[in-house]
Every structure is written in C-alpha cells, then in structure tokens.
Amino acid sequence: MKKIENHLYLFVCLLLIVIAAFNFAGCSCSGENTAATSVSPTGQAVKKLTLAIPSDLTATDPALSSDVTSGQVLSKVFEKLVNLNNDLVIIPELADTFEVASNCTEFKFTLKKGVLFSDGKTALNAKIVKDSFERVASPETVSPRANIFDKVIGYDDFISKKTDNISGISVNGDYEITIKIKEPFSPFLYNLTMVPASIAIKNGSEIIGTGPFVFAQKSDGAKLTLAKNKTYHNSQNIFIDEIVYKIIHDQMTQISEFELGNIDILNLSTINVNRFLTDANRSKYNVHKQPKLNIYYIAFNFGKNMFSANLRKALNMAINKDELINSLMKGTMTPARGPFPPALSAYDDSLEGYKYDPVKAKELLAGEKPENLKFDLYYKSSNETEDLMQMIKEDLTKIGVTINLKKMEWAALKSEIVKGNLPAYYLNWSADFPDAHNFLIPLFHTKNKGAGGNRAFFSDAALDSSMDKLESTSNSDEYKTLARKIQKDIVENAPWVFLWHEVEYASSQKSIQGYEVPKIYSMENFVNLKINR
Amino acid sequence: MINYLLERLIYCVITLLIVTFITSALIFLIPGDPVLSIVGENASPEVIKNIREKLLLDQPFIVQYLAYLKRLLQFDFGKSYVTNLNVWDVVKQRFPNTLLLALSAMTFASVIGIAIGFFSALYKDSYIDKISRYFILLGISTPVFVLGVILYTIFTLKFKIIKSITGFDSFYNLILPTIALGTQSAAYIARITRSTVLDIKKQEFVKLAKSKGLSRAHVNMWHIFVNSLAPIITVIGLDFGSYLNGSVITETIFGWPGIGLYIFKDGIGNRDFPVIQSMVLFCAIIFILINFIIDLVYFALDPRLRDKLKEN
C-alpha cells in the first residue's frame, strides 16, 4: 500500500513538472540561438554586425532626434548635405561641392546626381532638400533642433506662418541650392552636419533617407535591425548586409554578451574600461580609443552670488586632477585646462589653466568668510560618480572647504539646475559639432543661461560681445585666435572647475576590420567596415 | 451574486479614479521637466516654449488632469512625449513579453514551491524537511540581481549551455529569467504551503478521514492538500500581479523587453507623463483584476463562502 502511495506522489510531481515543461515548450519559438549564422536566399552568408545600445530609440525621424543613441542609429539611415571626416573637416556628403560666399552669409551646394532614396524611386533634388529643411524648421514638426535654421533669412516669417516657405533657401534648377543667412555665422555648416539636418522625405507614414542602411525591423524593445540599402549611391563600399542593435541597459550584461561573441563592438563606460581590458582581453579583442570632444566640470551658480572669484580659483587649484585620473579613472580622462578638449582644432597648448596647488589655494581663501567655505555639491547618481565625489570632497577638505555631497536622479537634477535652484553641480558637456563655438556660446553666453546650456548662469558683457564677434568671423586664423582669447578670459573668470576630458574606449571582435570610434556620433556610417567570419 | 459583482465593479471604478488623481498629482509635484528630456542639452527658449504649449504643460494642474480624464473616457492612453508613440501600442507590444515571463515564473514558482512545501510538511523533521528549509531560507534571502548574475555566469559564461543572456528569440532565453524571477516566489510559496499543511494536518476532519480508513494518499491529496490551497493561491495571485506589472531588475539583467523597463526607464527616467499615467493605471487595473479573480477562486474552493453570500 505504502509503495502505491509513494508512486502516487511521484506521479503528481511528474505531472506538475510536465505541465511546467509544456508551458515552456508552448512559449518556444525557433529554439535557435541568436548568434547562429544566417544565410541569404541566394546562398551567400549574411554579413551581420551586432551592436549593443543602452536604450531604445526616442525617434526614428531625424528631425525629432536629440539623444546620442537615436543619433547613432539614424546616422546610418540618413545622410546630410555635408558630413565630417576623421580629421573633423567638413566634407560633402549628399552635396557634390559646396561654396561659402559673401563673408559667411551665403552657402551654395551642388547636389550629387543619381542619388535615390531608399524607396528606390525618388531621386534627390534641390526641391527635396528645401522641403526637408523646412520640415525641420516648421513648428508643426516640433523638432527640438528647429533652431538650426533660425539664422536663415525668412525663418521668422515662416514659423509665424506669414510665408509658406523659407525665402532664404532658394532652389536653382534640380541640383543647386543656396542658403542665405541674416548675418555672418561661421558654424552654420557645422550645424548642417548634425543628425536633425538630415535630408529625409515622407514615404506614406514612414520617413526615409538615402543612407547606407534602412530600417528592416523596427524596435520591439529588445532589438532593432537595419538592412543594407540596395539603392545606396556608394554601395560598393558597404560590406555589411545587416546591423542588429540589441537593446541592453546593463553594461555588465553587454560585456558578458560581448565575451560570448554575441556582440561585435562594445563601447565601454569609464568605470569598466580597466575591469574589462585586462592584458588577457587586450590580446583577444581589438581595442580602440578616441579622445572625445567633451568636458567634465563643476559649475558654480552665479545667480546665487555665493562664490567669489578667489574661492572659484582656489577650488580649481585644490582638486588634484592627475591623481584622480591615475588612481580612479586609470587614464580614461585627460586633465582639462579650459573648456576646449585636445581633440578640438582650436585647443590651446600654451594655456596653462589651474595647476594643483593647495598651498596657493589656501592663501586665496584667506579673506573668505567661513560660511562661504561650506556649500552643497549636486551630482547625478551613478556608479561612476560615487567614489569620485568622495575624493573631490577629501581634496577640498584639505584647503578648509567643506562640501555636502547631494546626489539626485538625472531628470530631477537637470530640472533644478535649469531653474537655478542649486548652488554647484558636477556635469559634463559633449559637443554636437567639432567647433570652438560649441564649447563657448552654449556654455558661457548670457543668452544661453539655463536650458540653453549655460548651467552656471554666467554672464559677462565683454565676453558676450567677443563671442558675438566670433560667430561672425569667417577667417579661420582670426577665428582660432579669437576663440583662444575668449577661452583664456573664461578660464581667468573661473565660472567652473575645469576637470577633465574623456577618452572613449571600445573593443571589437578580431573579425571586425576598419572600425574606429567616431569623434562625433553623427559622422559614423560604417562605410568600409568589414567582417571576416 | 450579481449585486455582489456590481458592488465590486463600482469599487473598482472609484479606486481607478483615485489612482489617476494621485498619479497625476504626484507627477505634477515631483521635480523634473519632460520638455528638458525632449530637447536635449542645448535648447533655445522658443523651441522649449513651442513644445510646452503643444503638450499643454503650460496649463494649470486641473486643466491637464481634466484633459487626461477626457482622453481616458475616449479610451485614449495618450502619446509618449519623448517617442511620440501611442502608449497603448507600446503596451500591446510589450505586455505579451511580460505576461510570458510572469506565467513562466509563476508556473515555475508554484510547481517548485508547492512541491517542496507539501513534502516538507508531510515529512516534517526528516532530511527532506531540513533541505527544504535551507532552500526556503536561501531562496527568500537571495536578491534577484545576485541570482540573475550567478545564473548567467554559470549557465552562459562558464558552461555555455545557454548561448545568449539577452533576447527572446528562443525559449532557452526564457529559462534563466524564469528561474531568477521565480525563485524568491517559490521559496515564499514553499514556506506558506509548509505552514498551512502542518496546520491542517492537526485538524479534526483529517483525523476523522484517517479513522474512516481512507488511504493515506487520499487523505493527503483530498483532505489536506485541497484544504490548504486558499492561502497559497493568495500568495501566488499577488506575486503574479506584481510580475505582470513588470520586473525591472530581471528585465534589466536579461534585456527582456517588458513593461517594467518601459515604466522606469522610458517613463519615469524621462518624466514622460502620459507613459507614467497610463502605465500606473494599467498596473492598477491588473491588480484589481487579479484580486477579483482570487475572490472568485475562493468561492469555487470554499463552499462556506457561497453559503454566506446566499444568506446575505
């Protein structure tokens, strides 16, 4: 009897397990692993590049894109009139040639002939380019980058609906387009290298472009796929058939997937560079590095009137940047002397900036009231900032300054900073285009206080007029000299603690050839990238 | 019965109204501006103003709230501020993934949990019981993010039994997230099953059944197990409800495209108000539904409840 009972229990257990297994089987799809090599209908192996992105796209329309992840993907699908080469020089992309005339107020583009959009029917012409730019500028599109065109003649009448087109963009025949702007504005061409300035048309409900790839499968939250654009005008230099972007939020999971061979190129966050790139790994994979066009800084809120010039300078001298970079960030940063990163052509080698000098810093603080030597420093909570903030706090304690570290979630922190509610904060800035303008005007001009990018609410009339003059300077030598002078004056004012510039690291599988970390995400289109598997 | 159902329905509607009001009020009060997520780092004041007007964010709270309720009455969950996608379309795309993982984890947790708890109680103080108690202790105290990493380190990185951590192309990809998500629940279910079965074993009706000469298997199955189901189902139901609302940590580790990540990363991270409002409402509906189903299951399981309702 007891035996029968035992069998009965066993039977119940097995039944439950079978039900569970059935549940699994019911959910199964192919049973194949994602890394399996696929074969095209013609029998040739499909060259598939698999990448990881940390979040889903916020936009598939370039006009609506404002984040890096969307920009990275969209730069493979859409093209601009002009783009940047590896030396960050502006080169024609959809334009065949371009001319800058009349003291930087008139830009004339001759378009490439025979360029087709990915529908395979529509040919690129000057009217399409004009319509594309007007779509970005139109208030109906609500593009976050509508201001790319705000200096074009007729922009104001167009957005106030007095006219149905921007008069400053004129079409001369099928392949010539001229853009006239109100006043000389030297970085205008750089603006046109940004993703929102891509040339796009509507094809039914879809927005399509002329880039090397097209959307093959829209995001399902886990991945999205791009396929080679068969009508791409430079298709002989595209050696990839498919790009799969896996959406993986967690960097440790990204690293594990890379080690398993399920991801071909891995961008490493600073905290993981040394953990991942051990000597053993360095030989197993290709390692790429690229000095980025960015700056990390601590901004003082000038609206609060809490920080005297001496205090700001003392804080610049009190943080031992070299020590922090060597001990904590293991060489993934280079110390900053001013806002310009070394990768920028206007970078000034002769600028010394503030050297680590706690003794002099202490001297500068001699006349300060004790209550001014205590303040709150806000930062975005993340794994990377915790230890760093503690070390900065220790450095400042040595000169008698006490900071209370306050961490906040990014959306809340950004909103409070823009409202001007906080005294000091640790931030970073990445360039949209590689020009001194992008490291000066958004960050320090009075007109850009708050949401415009000037988070320190810094304002200096003399510097404002110098920056205005810079915008209208077309001679490149004069431009560089003036930009360097403005940088020097800003460093002298010390509205920030200028901390460091990032060096970006990436690793790729040995089978990947011709990969380089792009200096700016919008320039990368995987032309000439090869996979040898 | 119909009166009872109607009464429950009215309570549901009131609860949902309160949920919409509290959610809207909270997102209005918390710091963070959705427009700043839309425009990026370097925005002109005109662009910000244009977007703010278009999204009604320049209006007072009550206007925004009423506009939201009006939309809801038309069964419109709204469009995401950041992606411009219809929130309902995203839910339709992602909820099946969440449901799949929740069903899988709950089946795993229920089978393992009930089996361990039941046998552990039947053979109290034996080795089976001792081992089971260790499992329960370990299961309850291991956080999901630790278990997730341990699982993929062993099965994927070390022994390469499963070839990819992320993705959901094949059912192999479901195994690790299921175990990671279901283990803690399995341990809770085992604990509650064990204690309930131990209680019921001592009851008079069990002694009576045994004294009537019924087989041990029959008594264990139909007199002990069936009568211990009510509290177990409550635990399973509530856990299932919380899984249906997404499991952010599991989804993050295994790159699972469920609604948990959508709420936290896309919704709260970007202060995307329509996403937060609609998703909280959606989750509230799920919880209310689950509770309702649990009540109905009680009726099916317990004749005393049915009699009580008839008397009333």
Coordinates of N, CA and C in Angstrom, one line a residue, chain A residues 249-253 255 269-273 275 296 328-329 379-391 407-409 426, chain B residues 145 252 265:
Chain A
H249 N 20.3 47.4 -21.4 CA 20.5 48.5 -20.5 C 21.7 48.4 -19.6
D250 N 22.0 47.1 -19.2 CA 23.0 46.9 -18.2 C 24.4 46.7 -18.8
Q251 N 25.4 47.5 -18.5 CA 26.7 47.4 -19.1 C 27.4 46.0 -18.8
M252 N 27.2 45.4 -17.6 CA 27.8 44.1 -17.3 C 27.2 43.1 -18.2
T253 N 25.9 43.1 -18.5 CA 25.3 42.2 -19.5 C 25.9 42.4 -20.8
I255 N 28.9 43.5 -21.6 CA 30.2 42.9 -21.6 C 30.2 41.4 -21.7
S269 N 32.0 51.9 -20.7 CA 31.9 53.1 -19.9 C 33.2 53.2 -19.1
T270 N 33.6 54.4 -18.6 CA 34.9 54.6 -18.0 C 35.1 53.7 -16.8
I271 N 34.0 53.4 -16.1 CA 34.2 52.5 -14.9 C 34.6 51.1 -15.3
N272 N 34.3 50.7 -16.5 CA 34.5 49.3 -16.9 C 35.7 49.1 -17.7
V273 N 36.4 50.2 -18.2 CA 37.5 50.1 -19.1 C 38.6 49.2 -18.5
R275 N 38.5 47.3 -15.8 CA 38.0 46.0 -15.3 C 37.9 45.0 -16.5
Y296 N 34.2 67.6 -18.6 CA 33.6 67.4 -17.3 C 33.9 68.6 -16.4
L328 N 41.7 56.7 -10.0 CA 40.4 56.2 -10.0 C 39.9 55.9 -11.5
M329 N 40.3 56.8 -12.4 CA 39.8 56.6 -13.7 C 40.9 56.0 -14.7
Y379 N 25.2 66.1 -7.8 CA 25.6 65.3 -8.9 C 24.6 64.2 -9.2
K380 N 24.7 63.7 -10.4 CA 23.8 62.7 -10.9 C 24.3 61.3 -10.3
S381 N 23.3 60.6 -9.7 CA 23.7 59.4 -9.0 C 24.0 58.3 -10.1
S382 N 25.2 57.8 -10.0 CA 25.6 56.7 -10.9 C 26.8 56.0 -10.2
N383 N 27.0 54.8 -10.7 CA 28.2 54.0 -10.2 C 29.5 54.8 -10.3
E384 N 29.6 55.5 -11.4 CA 30.8 56.2 -11.8 C 31.2 57.4 -10.9
T385 N 30.1 58.0 -10.4 CA 30.4 59.3 -9.7 C 30.7 59.1 -8.2
E386 N 30.2 58.0 -7.6 CA 30.3 57.9 -6.1 C 31.7 58.1 -5.6
D387 N 32.6 57.3 -6.0 CA 34.0 57.3 -5.4 C 34.6 58.7 -5.8
L388 N 34.3 59.1 -7.0 CA 34.9 60.3 -7.5 C 34.6 61.5 -6.6
M389 N 33.3 61.6 -6.3 CA 32.8 62.8 -5.5 C 33.4 62.7 -4.1
Q390 N 33.6 61.5 -3.6 CA 34.2 61.4 -2.2 C 35.6 61.9 -2.3
M391 N 36.4 61.6 -3.4 CA 37.8 62.0 -3.5 C 37.9 63.5 -3.7
K407 N 23.3 63.7 -4.0 CA 23.1 63.1 -5.3 C 21.6 63.1 -5.7
M408 N 21.3 63.3 -7.0 CA 19.9 63.3 -7.4 C 19.8 62.5 -8.7
E409 N 18.6 62.1 -8.9 CA 18.3 61.4 -10.2 C 18.3 62.4 -11.3
Y426 N 28.2 68.9 -10.5 CA 29.1 68.2 -11.4 C 28.4 67.8 -12.6
Chain B
F145 N 19.0 40.3 -8.4 CA 20.2 40.8 -9.2 C 21.4 39.9 -8.9
T252 N 16.2 44.2 -16.7 CA 17.4 44.9 -17.0 C 18.6 43.9 -17.2
K265 N 12.5 53.2 -17.1 CA 13.5 53.8 -17.9 C 12.9 54.9 -18.8

